[in-house]
Amino acid sequence: MDKGITTRVDILRHGLPEGHRCLRGHTDFAITATGLEQMTQAVAGLEDIEQVVCSPLQRCSHFAQTYARRFTLPCQESELWMEMNFGNWDGQPHDTLWQSHGQHLTDYWANPWQSTPHGGESLREFDGRIAGAWKQLLADHAGKRILLVTHAGVMKQLMRILLEMPENAGYLQRIELPYAARYRVTNFTDANGQEWPQLQWPKEQQF
């Protein structure tokens, strides 16, 4: 590792799943045919991948496994890349949640670092999980070209970590990641073990 090593990770959000207007979290809603088509279009031309990694939730894993089989690639599922666990809120329709937990939801979205879903994962726990997942990914697949299939919340949290954004609520509402959104992280690890990540948007998704 005298000269350092570069690892490239294309990070893809799942497409449209079932469970419209629900807080999906860990609830394992299936991917729809529309969602699969969105994901297929999002990775069109991306044919130099060496390793696929995904959340085990089927809205991610269905496409990841299909893609891996198509290109004869290894596919690793990891619970570390699952969406945030919203506990008792998980899988519930948004309207039902607002009727039952309106004030708590208001407090949570106003400052999720200071409020936790009933029985769920705190944002600090989630942040630590994603930071650990990223470190493990780089260690396990150093120097490879990776397709990571995961969730919007995960992708936002990883942005926060890599860009060293402060712990505040603003970025959650200010980052829009539509279904099948994709961004790339090119991570250079220098000879001293220092990480130098750079975020890039594919040309077809630039604004």
PDB file of C-alpha atoms in Angstrom:
ATOM      1  CA  MET A   1       0.000   0.000   0.000  1.00  0.00           C
ATOM      2  CA  ASP A   2       3.025   2.274  -0.465  1.00  0.00           C
ATOM      3  CA  LYS A   3       1.309   4.235  -3.236  1.00  0.00           C
ATOM      4  CA  GLY A   4      -2.177   4.104  -1.774  1.00  0.00           C
ATOM      5  CA  ILE A   5      -5.297   2.461  -3.136  1.00  0.00           C
ATOM      6  CA  THR A   6      -8.487   3.724  -4.781  1.00  0.00           C
ATOM      7  CA  THR A   7     -11.890   2.130  -4.164  1.00  0.00           C
ATOM      8  CA  ARG A   8     -14.890   3.188  -6.246  1.00  0.00           C
ATOM      9  CA  VAL A   9     -18.408   2.764  -4.891  1.00  0.00           C
ATOM     10  CA  ASP A  10     -21.549   3.489  -6.920  1.00  0.00           C
ATOM     11  CA  ILE A  11     -24.402   3.843  -4.416  1.00  0.00           C
ATOM     12  CA  LEU A  12     -27.906   3.180  -5.708  1.00  0.00           C
ATOM     13  CA  ARG A  13     -31.204   3.798  -3.974  1.00  0.00           C
ATOM     14  CA  HIS A  14     -33.910   1.202  -4.563  1.00  0.00           C
ATOM     15  CA  GLY A  15     -36.716   2.010  -6.993  1.00  0.00           C
ATOM     16  CA  LEU A  16     -40.437   2.311  -6.267  1.00  0.00           C
ATOM     17  CA  PRO A  17     -41.472  -0.347  -3.731  1.00  0.00           C
ATOM     18  CA  GLU A  18     -44.822  -1.404  -2.398  1.00  0.00           C
ATOM     19  CA  GLY A  19     -46.082   0.348   0.739  1.00  0.00           C
ATOM     20  CA  HIS A  20     -47.048   3.691  -0.775  1.00  0.00           C
ATOM     21  CA  ARG A  21     -47.239   6.490   1.830  1.00  0.00           C
ATOM     22  CA  CYS A  22     -45.840   4.263   4.580  1.00  0.00           C
ATOM     23  CA  LEU A  23     -42.798   4.795   6.762  1.00  0.00           C
ATOM     24  CA  ARG A  24     -40.886   1.812   5.399  1.00  0.00           C
ATOM     25  CA  GLY A  25     -37.757   1.605   7.552  1.00  0.00           C
ATOM     26  CA  HIS A  26     -37.013  -2.061   8.319  1.00  0.00           C
ATOM     27  CA  THR A  27     -40.401  -3.232   7.022  1.00  0.00           C
ATOM     28  CA  ASP A  28     -39.677  -5.548   4.110  1.00  0.00           C
ATOM     29  CA  PHE A  29     -41.861  -4.195   1.325  1.00  0.00           C
ATOM     30  CA  ALA A  30     -41.328  -5.794  -2.085  1.00  0.00           C
ATOM     31  CA  ILE A  31     -39.972  -3.889  -5.065  1.00  0.00           C
ATOM     32  CA  THR A  32     -42.429  -3.170  -7.896  1.00  0.00           C
ATOM     33  CA  ALA A  33     -41.919  -3.765 -11.610  1.00  0.00           C
ATOM     34  CA  THR A  34     -41.683   0.010 -12.035  1.00  0.00           C
ATOM     35  CA  GLY A  35     -39.028   0.137  -9.345  1.00  0.00           C
ATOM     36  CA  LEU A  36     -36.936  -2.530 -11.033  1.00  0.00           C
ATOM     37  CA  GLU A  37     -37.097  -0.644 -14.317  1.00  0.00           C
ATOM     38  CA  GLN A  38     -36.027   2.584 -12.577  1.00  0.00           C
ATOM     39  CA  MET A  39     -32.997   0.818 -11.102  1.00  0.00           C
ATOM     40  CA  THR A  40     -32.097  -0.818 -14.407  1.00  0.00           C
ATOM     41  CA  GLN A  41     -32.095   2.574 -16.124  1.00  0.00           C
ATOM     42  CA  ALA A  42     -30.055   4.125 -13.304  1.00  0.00           C
ATOM     43  CA  VAL A  43     -27.158   1.705 -13.831  1.00  0.00           C
ATOM     44  CA  ALA A  44     -27.291   1.583 -17.626  1.00  0.00           C
ATOM     45  CA  GLY A  45     -23.732   1.559 -18.948  1.00  0.00           C
ATOM     46  CA  LEU A  46     -22.255   0.658 -15.565  1.00  0.00           C
ATOM     47  CA  GLU A  47     -20.608  -2.582 -16.654  1.00  0.00           C
ATOM     48  CA  ASP A  48     -17.221  -2.589 -14.922  1.00  0.00           C
ATOM     49  CA  ILE A  49     -18.475  -3.490 -11.429  1.00  0.00           C
ATOM     50  CA  GLU A  50     -16.517  -6.191  -9.572  1.00  0.00           C
ATOM     51  CA  GLN A  51     -18.550  -6.577  -6.373  1.00  0.00           C
ATOM     52  CA  VAL A  52     -22.201  -6.036  -5.407  1.00  0.00           C
ATOM     53  CA  VAL A  53     -23.197  -5.209  -1.823  1.00  0.00           C
ATOM     54  CA  CYS A  54     -26.760  -4.619  -0.680  1.00  0.00           C
ATOM     55  CA  SER A  55     -29.261  -4.272   2.108  1.00  0.00           C
ATOM     56  CA  PRO A  56     -31.039  -7.608   2.669  1.00  0.00           C
ATOM     57  CA  LEU A  57     -34.444  -5.922   2.432  1.00  0.00           C
ATOM     58  CA  GLN A  58     -36.019  -7.159  -0.792  1.00  0.00           C
ATOM     59  CA  ARG A  59     -36.584  -3.705  -2.278  1.00  0.00           C
ATOM     60  CA  CYS A  60     -32.783  -3.624  -2.567  1.00  0.00           C
ATOM     61  CA  SER A  61     -31.709  -7.267  -2.670  1.00  0.00           C
ATOM     62  CA  HIS A  62     -34.018  -8.359  -5.512  1.00  0.00           C
ATOM     63  CA  PHE A  63     -32.330  -6.044  -8.004  1.00  0.00           C
ATOM     64  CA  ALA A  64     -28.840  -6.517  -6.529  1.00  0.00           C
ATOM     65  CA  GLN A  65     -29.013 -10.292  -6.889  1.00  0.00           C
ATOM     66  CA  THR A  66     -30.394 -10.029 -10.429  1.00  0.00           C
ATOM     67  CA  TYR A  67     -27.644  -7.598 -11.435  1.00  0.00           C
ATOM     68  CA  ALA A  68     -24.967  -9.812  -9.877  1.00  0.00           C
ATOM     69  CA  ARG A  69     -26.229 -12.900 -11.711  1.00  0.00           C
ATOM     70  CA  ARG A  70     -26.336 -11.012 -14.996  1.00  0.00           C
ATOM     71  CA  PHE A  71     -22.653 -10.086 -14.769  1.00  0.00           C
ATOM     72  CA  THR A  72     -21.515 -13.178 -12.789  1.00  0.00           C
ATOM     73  CA  LEU A  73     -20.482 -11.109  -9.774  1.00  0.00           C
ATOM     74  CA  PRO A  74     -20.346 -11.874  -6.065  1.00  0.00           C
ATOM     75  CA  CYS A  75     -23.236 -10.324  -4.111  1.00  0.00           C
ATOM     76  CA  GLN A  76     -22.916  -9.671  -0.382  1.00  0.00           C
ATOM     77  CA  GLU A  77     -25.951  -8.818   1.750  1.00  0.00           C
ATOM     78  CA  SER A  78     -25.339  -6.915   4.974  1.00  0.00           C
ATOM     79  CA  GLU A  79     -27.817  -5.775   7.605  1.00  0.00           C
ATOM     80  CA  LEU A  80     -25.518  -2.819   8.272  1.00  0.00           C
ATOM     81  CA  TRP A  81     -26.858  -1.244   5.056  1.00  0.00           C
ATOM     82  CA  MET A  82     -30.524  -1.509   6.030  1.00  0.00           C
ATOM     83  CA  GLU A  83     -32.673   1.607   6.363  1.00  0.00           C
ATOM     84  CA  MET A  84     -33.132   3.198   9.780  1.00  0.00           C
ATOM     85  CA  ASN A  85     -35.221   1.171  12.217  1.00  0.00           C
ATOM     86  CA  PHE A  86     -38.290   3.240  13.131  1.00  0.00           C
ATOM     87  CA  GLY A  87     -39.476   0.807  15.790  1.00  0.00           C
ATOM     88  CA  ASN A  88     -43.223   0.940  16.461  1.00  0.00           C
ATOM     89  CA  TRP A  89     -43.607   3.508  13.668  1.00  0.00           C
ATOM     90  CA  ASP A  90     -42.128   1.154  11.104  1.00  0.00           C
ATOM     91  CA  GLY A  91     -44.394   0.149   8.241  1.00  0.00           C
ATOM     92  CA  GLN A  92     -47.232   2.406   9.408  1.00  0.00           C
ATOM     93  CA  PRO A  93     -49.110   4.710   6.992  1.00  0.00           C
ATOM     94  CA  HIS A  94     -48.080   8.341   7.375  1.00  0.00           C
ATOM     95  CA  ASP A  95     -51.662   9.455   8.066  1.00  0.00           C
ATOM     96  CA  THR A  96     -52.021   6.923  10.883  1.00  0.00           C
ATOM     97  CA  LEU A  97     -48.746   8.015  12.433  1.00  0.00           C
ATOM     98  CA  TRP A  98     -49.733  11.675  12.402  1.00  0.00           C
ATOM     99  CA  GLN A  99     -53.048  10.857  14.051  1.00  0.00           C
ATOM    100  CA  SER A 100     -51.432   8.739  16.785  1.00  0.00           C
ATOM    101  CA  HIS A 101     -48.050  10.414  17.308  1.00  0.00           C
ATOM    102  CA  GLY A 102     -48.388  13.889  15.835  1.00  0.00           C
ATOM    103  CA  GLN A 103     -46.433  15.793  18.474  1.00  0.00           C
ATOM    104  CA  HIS A 104     -43.697  13.191  18.731  1.00  0.00           C
ATOM    105  CA  LEU A 105     -43.327  13.179  14.943  1.00  0.00           C
ATOM    106  CA  THR A 106     -43.143  16.969  14.917  1.00  0.00           C
ATOM    107  CA  ASP A 107     -40.422  16.882  17.576  1.00  0.00           C
ATOM    108  CA  TYR A 108     -38.562  14.145  15.737  1.00  0.00           C
ATOM    109  CA  TRP A 109     -38.421  15.895  12.368  1.00  0.00           C
ATOM    110  CA  ALA A 110     -37.569  19.195  14.046  1.00  0.00           C
ATOM    111  CA  ASN A 111     -34.502  17.638  15.691  1.00  0.00           C
ATOM    112  CA  PRO A 112     -34.001  13.900  15.081  1.00  0.00           C
ATOM    113  CA  TRP A 113     -30.719  13.947  17.006  1.00  0.00           C
ATOM    114  CA  GLN A 114     -32.691  14.687  20.179  1.00  0.00           C
ATOM    115  CA  SER A 115     -35.811  12.549  19.607  1.00  0.00           C
ATOM    116  CA  THR A 116     -36.129   8.822  18.877  1.00  0.00           C
ATOM    117  CA  PRO A 117     -38.980   6.816  17.288  1.00  0.00           C
ATOM    118  CA  HIS A 118     -40.885   4.623  19.769  1.00  0.00           C
ATOM    119  CA  GLY A 119     -38.836   1.438  20.136  1.00  0.00           C
ATOM    120  CA  GLY A 120     -36.618   2.425  17.237  1.00  0.00           C
ATOM    121  CA  GLU A 121     -33.046   3.357  16.447  1.00  0.00           C
ATOM    122  CA  SER A 122     -31.725   6.746  17.481  1.00  0.00           C
ATOM    123  CA  LEU A 123     -30.146   8.874  14.777  1.00  0.00           C
ATOM    124  CA  ARG A 124     -26.839   8.669  16.623  1.00  0.00           C
ATOM    125  CA  GLU A 125     -27.029   4.861  16.609  1.00  0.00           C
ATOM    126  CA  PHE A 126     -27.927   4.894  12.910  1.00  0.00           C
ATOM    127  CA  ASP A 127     -25.070   7.285  12.164  1.00  0.00           C
ATOM    128  CA  GLY A 128     -22.618   4.997  13.957  1.00  0.00           C
ATOM    129  CA  ARG A 129     -23.949   1.947  12.122  1.00  0.00           C
ATOM    130  CA  ILE A 130     -23.454   3.553   8.702  1.00  0.00           C
ATOM    131  CA  ALA A 131     -19.987   4.837   9.611  1.00  0.00           C
ATOM    132  CA  GLY A 132     -19.042   1.303  10.640  1.00  0.00           C
ATOM    133  CA  ALA A 133     -20.571  -0.183   7.502  1.00  0.00           C
ATOM    134  CA  TRP A 134     -18.533   2.158   5.313  1.00  0.00           C
ATOM    135  CA  LYS A 135     -15.295   1.356   7.126  1.00  0.00           C
ATOM    136  CA  GLN A 136     -15.993  -2.365   6.767  1.00  0.00           C
ATOM    137  CA  LEU A 137     -16.838  -2.007   3.068  1.00  0.00           C
ATOM    138  CA  LEU A 138     -13.514  -0.316   2.366  1.00  0.00           C
ATOM    139  CA  ALA A 139     -11.625  -2.947   4.356  1.00  0.00           C
ATOM    140  CA  ASP A 140     -13.388  -5.926   2.764  1.00  0.00           C
ATOM    141  CA  HIS A 141     -13.291  -4.698  -0.839  1.00  0.00           C
ATOM    142  CA  ALA A 142     -10.318  -2.355  -1.039  1.00  0.00           C
ATOM    143  CA  GLY A 143      -9.365  -1.340  -4.563  1.00  0.00           C
ATOM    144  CA  LYS A 144     -12.525  -2.730  -6.179  1.00  0.00           C
ATOM    145  CA  ARG A 145     -15.352  -1.172  -8.179  1.00  0.00           C
ATOM    146  CA  ILE A 146     -18.478  -1.751  -6.105  1.00  0.00           C
ATOM    147  CA  LEU A 147     -22.212  -1.344  -6.600  1.00  0.00           C
ATOM    148  CA  LEU A 148     -23.911  -0.699  -3.250  1.00  0.00           C
ATOM    149  CA  VAL A 149     -27.725  -0.989  -3.321  1.00  0.00           C
ATOM    150  CA  THR A 150     -29.336   0.609  -0.290  1.00  0.00           C
ATOM    151  CA  HIS A 151     -31.843   3.211   0.983  1.00  0.00           C
ATOM    152  CA  ALA A 152     -32.313   6.988   0.893  1.00  0.00           C
ATOM    153  CA  GLY A 153     -31.785   7.431   4.637  1.00  0.00           C
ATOM    154  CA  VAL A 154     -28.553   5.473   4.437  1.00  0.00           C
ATOM    155  CA  MET A 155     -27.333   7.514   1.473  1.00  0.00           C
ATOM    156  CA  LYS A 156     -28.059  10.798   3.249  1.00  0.00           C
ATOM    157  CA  GLN A 157     -26.318   9.657   6.414  1.00  0.00           C
ATOM    158  CA  LEU A 158     -23.269   8.518   4.474  1.00  0.00           C
ATOM    159  CA  MET A 159     -23.121  11.948   2.828  1.00  0.00           C
ATOM    160  CA  ARG A 160     -23.138  13.536   6.279  1.00  0.00           C
ATOM    161  CA  ILE A 161     -20.289  11.310   7.394  1.00  0.00           C
ATOM    162  CA  LEU A 162     -18.104  11.702   4.308  1.00  0.00           C
ATOM    163  CA  LEU A 163     -18.650  15.471   4.049  1.00  0.00           C
ATOM    164  CA  GLU A 164     -18.165  15.874   7.808  1.00  0.00           C
ATOM    165  CA  MET A 165     -21.440  17.771   8.122  1.00  0.00           C
ATOM    166  CA  PRO A 166     -22.344  18.872  11.678  1.00  0.00           C
ATOM    167  CA  GLU A 167     -24.940  16.980  13.665  1.00  0.00           C
ATOM    168  CA  ASN A 168     -28.052  19.008  12.964  1.00  0.00           C
ATOM    169  CA  ALA A 169     -31.463  18.410  11.459  1.00  0.00           C
ATOM    170  CA  GLY A 170     -31.171  20.511   8.317  1.00  0.00           C
ATOM    171  CA  TYR A 171     -29.552  18.087   5.900  1.00  0.00           C
ATOM    172  CA  LEU A 172     -32.300  15.468   6.278  1.00  0.00           C
ATOM    173  CA  GLN A 173     -34.931  17.734   4.755  1.00  0.00           C
ATOM    174  CA  ARG A 174     -32.602  19.492   2.303  1.00  0.00           C
ATOM    175  CA  ILE A 175     -31.268  16.480   0.409  1.00  0.00           C
ATOM    176  CA  GLU A 176     -33.642  15.030  -2.186  1.00  0.00           C
ATOM    177  CA  LEU A 177     -32.865  11.497  -3.365  1.00  0.00           C
ATOM    178  CA  PRO A 178     -35.602  10.166  -5.670  1.00  0.00           C
ATOM    179  CA  TYR A 179     -36.161   6.495  -6.339  1.00  0.00           C
ATOM    180  CA  ALA A 180     -33.153   4.897  -8.069  1.00  0.00           C
ATOM    181  CA  ALA A 181     -30.943   7.923  -7.369  1.00  0.00           C
ATOM    182  CA  ARG A 182     -27.251   7.115  -7.693  1.00  0.00           C
ATOM    183  CA  TYR A 183     -24.074   8.829  -6.633  1.00  0.00           C
ATOM    184  CA  ARG A 184     -20.456   7.699  -6.686  1.00  0.00           C
ATOM    185  CA  VAL A 185     -17.797   7.838  -4.011  1.00  0.00           C
ATOM    186  CA  THR A 186     -14.203   7.497  -5.137  1.00  0.00           C
ATOM    187  CA  ASN A 187     -12.153   6.824  -2.019  1.00  0.00           C
ATOM    188  CA  PHE A 188      -8.371   7.100  -2.046  1.00  0.00           C
ATOM    189  CA  THR A 189      -6.536   5.592   0.928  1.00  0.00           C
ATOM    190  CA  ASP A 190      -3.030   7.011   1.104  1.00  0.00           C
ATOM    191  CA  ALA A 191       0.134   5.291   2.314  1.00  0.00           C
ATOM    192  CA  ASN A 192      -0.567   6.474   5.878  1.00  0.00           C
ATOM    193  CA  GLY A 193      -4.071   5.013   5.919  1.00  0.00           C
ATOM    194  CA  GLN A 194      -5.780   8.400   5.579  1.00  0.00           C
ATOM    195  CA  GLU A 195      -9.066   8.290   3.654  1.00  0.00           C
ATOM    196  CA  TRP A 196      -9.755  10.852   0.913  1.00  0.00           C
ATOM    197  CA  PRO A 197     -13.342  10.367  -0.323  1.00  0.00           C
ATOM    198  CA  GLN A 198     -14.825  12.352  -3.208  1.00  0.00           C
ATOM    199  CA  LEU A 199     -18.534  12.400  -4.115  1.00  0.00           C
ATOM    200  CA  GLN A 200     -19.620  12.522  -7.740  1.00  0.00           C
ATOM    201  CA  TRP A 201     -22.990  12.525  -9.507  1.00  0.00           C
ATOM    202  CA  PRO A 202     -23.411  10.581 -12.768  1.00  0.00           C
ATOM    203  CA  LYS A 203     -23.778  12.971 -15.709  1.00  0.00           C
ATOM    204  CA  GLU A 204     -27.322  11.808 -16.427  1.00  0.00           C
ATOM    205  CA  GLN A 205     -28.353  12.718 -12.859  1.00  0.00           C
ATOM    206  CA  GLN A 206     -26.651  16.094 -12.647  1.00  0.00           C
ATOM    207  CA  PHE A 207     -28.849  19.186 -12.318  1.00  0.00           C
TER     208      PHE A 207
END
